[in-house]
XYZ file of C-alpha atoms in Angstrom:
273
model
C -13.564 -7.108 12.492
C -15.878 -5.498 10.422
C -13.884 -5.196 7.513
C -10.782 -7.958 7.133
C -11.802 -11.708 7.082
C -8.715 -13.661 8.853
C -8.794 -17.537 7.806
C -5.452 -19.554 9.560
C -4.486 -22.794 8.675
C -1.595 -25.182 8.539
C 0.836 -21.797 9.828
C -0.705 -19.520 6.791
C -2.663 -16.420 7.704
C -4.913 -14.935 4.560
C -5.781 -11.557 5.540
C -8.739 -10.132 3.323
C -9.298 -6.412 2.976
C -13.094 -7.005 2.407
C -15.107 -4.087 0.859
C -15.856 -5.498 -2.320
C -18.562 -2.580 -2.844
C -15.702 0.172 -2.258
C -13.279 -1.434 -4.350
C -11.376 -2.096 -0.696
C -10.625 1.587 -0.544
C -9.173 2.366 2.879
C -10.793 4.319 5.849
C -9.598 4.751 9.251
C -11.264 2.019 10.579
C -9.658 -0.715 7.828
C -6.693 1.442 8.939
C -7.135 0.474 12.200
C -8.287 -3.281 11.849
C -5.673 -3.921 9.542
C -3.115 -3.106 12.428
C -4.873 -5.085 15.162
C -4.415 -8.033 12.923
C -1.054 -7.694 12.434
C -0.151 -6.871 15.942
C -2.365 -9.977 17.254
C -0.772 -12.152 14.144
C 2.861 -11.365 15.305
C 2.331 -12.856 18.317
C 0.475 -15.843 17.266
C 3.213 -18.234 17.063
C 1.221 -21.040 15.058
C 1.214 -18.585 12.282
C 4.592 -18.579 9.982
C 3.692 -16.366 6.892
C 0.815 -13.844 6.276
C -0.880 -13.255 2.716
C -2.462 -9.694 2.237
C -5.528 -9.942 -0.234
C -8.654 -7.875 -1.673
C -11.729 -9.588 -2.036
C -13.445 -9.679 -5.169
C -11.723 -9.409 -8.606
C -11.966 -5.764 -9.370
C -9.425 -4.763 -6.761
C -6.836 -5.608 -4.193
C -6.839 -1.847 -2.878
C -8.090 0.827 -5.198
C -6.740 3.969 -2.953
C -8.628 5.868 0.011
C -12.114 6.321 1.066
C -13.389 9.160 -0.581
C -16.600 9.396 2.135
C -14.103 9.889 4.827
C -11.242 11.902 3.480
C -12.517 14.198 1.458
C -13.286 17.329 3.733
C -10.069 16.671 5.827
C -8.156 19.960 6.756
C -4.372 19.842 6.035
C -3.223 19.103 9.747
C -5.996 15.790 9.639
C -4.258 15.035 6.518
C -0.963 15.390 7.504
C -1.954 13.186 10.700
C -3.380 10.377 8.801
C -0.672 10.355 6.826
C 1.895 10.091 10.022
C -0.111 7.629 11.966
C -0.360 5.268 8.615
C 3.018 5.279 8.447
C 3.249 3.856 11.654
C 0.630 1.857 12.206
C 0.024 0.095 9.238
C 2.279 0.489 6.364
C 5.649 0.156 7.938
C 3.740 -2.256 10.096
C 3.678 -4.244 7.655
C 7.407 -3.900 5.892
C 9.368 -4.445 9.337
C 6.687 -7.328 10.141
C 8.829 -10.101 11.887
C 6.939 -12.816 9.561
C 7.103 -12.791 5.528
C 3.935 -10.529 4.324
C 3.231 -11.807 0.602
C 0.547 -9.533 -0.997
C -1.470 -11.096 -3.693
C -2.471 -8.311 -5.666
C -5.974 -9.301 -7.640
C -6.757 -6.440 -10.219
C -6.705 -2.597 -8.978
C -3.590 -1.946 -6.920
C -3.607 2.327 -7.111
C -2.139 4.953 -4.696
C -2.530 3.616 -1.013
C -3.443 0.258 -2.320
C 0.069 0.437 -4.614
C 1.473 1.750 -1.432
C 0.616 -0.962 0.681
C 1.518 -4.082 -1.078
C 5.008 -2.409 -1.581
C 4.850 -2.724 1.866
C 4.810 -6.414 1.747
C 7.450 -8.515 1.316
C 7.181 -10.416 -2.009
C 3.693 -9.491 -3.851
C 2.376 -12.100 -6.556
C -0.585 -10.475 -9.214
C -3.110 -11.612 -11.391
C -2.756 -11.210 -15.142
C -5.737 -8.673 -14.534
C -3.868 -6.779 -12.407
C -3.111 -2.550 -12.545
C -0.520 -0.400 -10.260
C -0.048 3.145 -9.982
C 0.698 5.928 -8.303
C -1.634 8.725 -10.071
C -1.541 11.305 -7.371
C 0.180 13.205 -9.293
C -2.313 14.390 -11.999
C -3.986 15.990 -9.476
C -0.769 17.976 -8.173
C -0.407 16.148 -4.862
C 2.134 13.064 -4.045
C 1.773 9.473 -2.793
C 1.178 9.840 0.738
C 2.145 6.207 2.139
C 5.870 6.110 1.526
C 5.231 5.439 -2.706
C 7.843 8.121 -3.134
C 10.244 6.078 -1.384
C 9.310 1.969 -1.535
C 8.634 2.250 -5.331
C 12.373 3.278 -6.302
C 13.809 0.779 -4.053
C 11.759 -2.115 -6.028
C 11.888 -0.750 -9.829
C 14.874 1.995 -9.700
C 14.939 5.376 -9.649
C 14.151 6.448 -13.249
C 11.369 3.628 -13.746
C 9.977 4.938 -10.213
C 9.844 9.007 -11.258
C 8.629 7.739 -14.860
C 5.687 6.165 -13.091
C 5.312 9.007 -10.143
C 5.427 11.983 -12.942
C 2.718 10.362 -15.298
C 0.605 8.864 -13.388
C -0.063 6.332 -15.365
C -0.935 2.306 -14.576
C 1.306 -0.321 -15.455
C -0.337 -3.675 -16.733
C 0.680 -7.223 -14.959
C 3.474 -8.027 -17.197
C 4.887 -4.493 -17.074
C 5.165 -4.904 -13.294
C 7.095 -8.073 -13.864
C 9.139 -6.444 -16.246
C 9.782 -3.401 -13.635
C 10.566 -6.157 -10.464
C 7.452 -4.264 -8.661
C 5.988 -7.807 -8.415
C 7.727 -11.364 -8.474
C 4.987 -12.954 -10.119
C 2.157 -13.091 -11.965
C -0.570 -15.685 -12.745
C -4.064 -16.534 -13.629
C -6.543 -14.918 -11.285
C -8.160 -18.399 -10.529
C -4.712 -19.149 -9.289
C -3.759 -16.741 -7.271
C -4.724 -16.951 -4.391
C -3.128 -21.032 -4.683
C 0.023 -19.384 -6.156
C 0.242 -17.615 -2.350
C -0.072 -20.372 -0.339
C 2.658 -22.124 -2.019
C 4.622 -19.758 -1.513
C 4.072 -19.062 1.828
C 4.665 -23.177 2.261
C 7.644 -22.904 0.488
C 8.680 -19.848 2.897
C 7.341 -21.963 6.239
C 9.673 -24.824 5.431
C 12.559 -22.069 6.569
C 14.165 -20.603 9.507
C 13.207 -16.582 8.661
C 13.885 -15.062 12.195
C 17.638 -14.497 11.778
C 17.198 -12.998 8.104
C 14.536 -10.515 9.069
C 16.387 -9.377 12.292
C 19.390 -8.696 9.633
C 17.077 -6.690 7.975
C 15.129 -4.885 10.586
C 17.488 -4.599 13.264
C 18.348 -1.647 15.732
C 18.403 1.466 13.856
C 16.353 0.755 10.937
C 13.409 2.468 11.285
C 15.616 5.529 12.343
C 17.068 5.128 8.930
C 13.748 4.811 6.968
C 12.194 7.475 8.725
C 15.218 10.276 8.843
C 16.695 9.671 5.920
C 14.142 8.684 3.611
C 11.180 11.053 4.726
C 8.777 8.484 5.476
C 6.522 10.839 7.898
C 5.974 12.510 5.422
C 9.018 15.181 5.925
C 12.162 15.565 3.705
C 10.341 15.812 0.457
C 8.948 18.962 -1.750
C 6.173 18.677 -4.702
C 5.843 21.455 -6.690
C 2.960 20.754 -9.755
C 0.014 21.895 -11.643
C -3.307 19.933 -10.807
C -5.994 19.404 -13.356
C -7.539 22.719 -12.632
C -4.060 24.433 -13.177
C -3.209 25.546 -9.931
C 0.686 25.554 -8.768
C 0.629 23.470 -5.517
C 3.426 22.967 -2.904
C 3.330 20.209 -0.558
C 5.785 19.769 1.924
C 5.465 17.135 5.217
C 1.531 16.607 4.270
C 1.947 13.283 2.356
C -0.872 12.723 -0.107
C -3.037 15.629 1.517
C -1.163 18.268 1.187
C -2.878 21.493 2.108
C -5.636 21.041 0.140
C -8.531 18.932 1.691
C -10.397 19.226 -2.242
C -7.816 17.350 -3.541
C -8.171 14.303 -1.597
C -11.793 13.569 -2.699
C -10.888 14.773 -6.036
C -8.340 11.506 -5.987
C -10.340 9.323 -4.569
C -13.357 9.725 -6.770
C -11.286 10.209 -9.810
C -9.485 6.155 -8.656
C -13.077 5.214 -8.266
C -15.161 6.315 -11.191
C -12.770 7.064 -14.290
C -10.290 3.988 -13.421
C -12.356 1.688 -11.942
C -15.310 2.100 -13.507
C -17.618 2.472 -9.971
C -20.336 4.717 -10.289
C -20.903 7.494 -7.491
């Protein structure tokens, strides 16, 4: 794998998103090795508990690739959207194993998105989440809309979704988004005791209550996680009123995409491109 780093020991699986120089911003290919290393770790029975990770200390995920997705037509778009969905993100939420994502500084858009999709996420006292899509009039595109209200509540969820802004460590603790937060030297040892902690225990019967016939029916039909079900109707920065409806985060308009990315990249993470 190009692009994860996979240590295993003692039944603990640290999966590291590892593209320090891109803040860990996802392409197709992380995309992609991300879910051969889930579908290889689910049936590795030595391994009990997986912990999702960034390396570095900037970021954990700081949104998409902005190389790759910028120039993408609506129907790519609406595609990537679809097929991350299923292949990674809800992947990882109906994973038959506990997922704990240790969130270490920048969690934004995708990268928010995905460690909702864990199970339990621990963060450093560096750490910043948000959704900021939608200053630039398009919506989260990896089920945000959906996993963030069922962790912090409705109102807290729209509060963040509407201004875009990022929420600080301890205002993530506050919210419930995360069930932890420590030093970032510790981190990464605040994980792994949890995930030994979570070994010590029988999980098999409490995620089939969870994730068992129907459920992704349920997600999916009810709650518009392909991307259907759900209308956004905003201004972006350059004042135009946008409608996007079934396209995720790309909407119709390709622009916008690499306008988000390199807006995540440059004016909140400081990365100059």
């Amino acid at each position: 794998m190009e692009f994860l780093l996979l240590e295993k020991n003692a039944g603990i699986a640290v999966l590291t998103i590892n593209r320090p120089q891109q803040l860990n911003a996802l392409n197709k290919q992380t995309l992609s090795e991300i879910n051969t290393a889930f579908e290889s770790l689910r049936e590795d029975d030595a391994v009990k508990v997986v912990i999702l990770t960034g390396s570095g200390e900037k970021a954990f995920v700081a949104g998409a690739d902005i190389k790759e997705f910028a120039h993408f037509s609506g129907e790519e778009g609406s595609e990537l959207a679809k097929e991350g969905h299923m292949t990674v993100f809800n992947l990882i939420e109906e994973f038959p194993k506990p997922v704990i994502a240790a969130v270490n500084g920048f969690a934004l858009g995708g990268g928010l998105e995905l460690a909702m999709s864990a199970h339990v996420r621990i963060a450093s006292d560096n750490a910043r989440m948000g959704l900021p899509e939608t200053s630039l009039g398009v919506i989260p595109g990896y089920g945000g809309t959906q996993r963030l209200p069922q962790l912090v509540g409705k109102g807290r969820a729209l509060e963040m979704i509407f201004s875009a802004k990022m929420i600080d460590a301890a205002t993530a603790l506050e919210y419930g988004l995360v069930n932890r937060v420590v030093p970032q030297a510790e981190l990464l040892g605040a994980a792994e005791e949890m995930a030994r902690s979570f070994g010590l225990r029988g999980v098999d019967s409490i995620f089939s209550d969870f994730y068992g016939p129907g459920y992704r029916r349920f997600e999916f039909r009810k709650h518009g996680l392909h991307g259907k079900g759900f209308i956004y109707r905003g201004r972006g920065r350059n004042g135009r009123l946008g409608k996007h409806q079934g396209q995720g985060m790309m909407g119709n308009s390709p622009p916008v995409v690499g306008r988000l990315a390199k807006y995540l990249l440059e004016k909140v993470a400081g990365v100059s491109l």
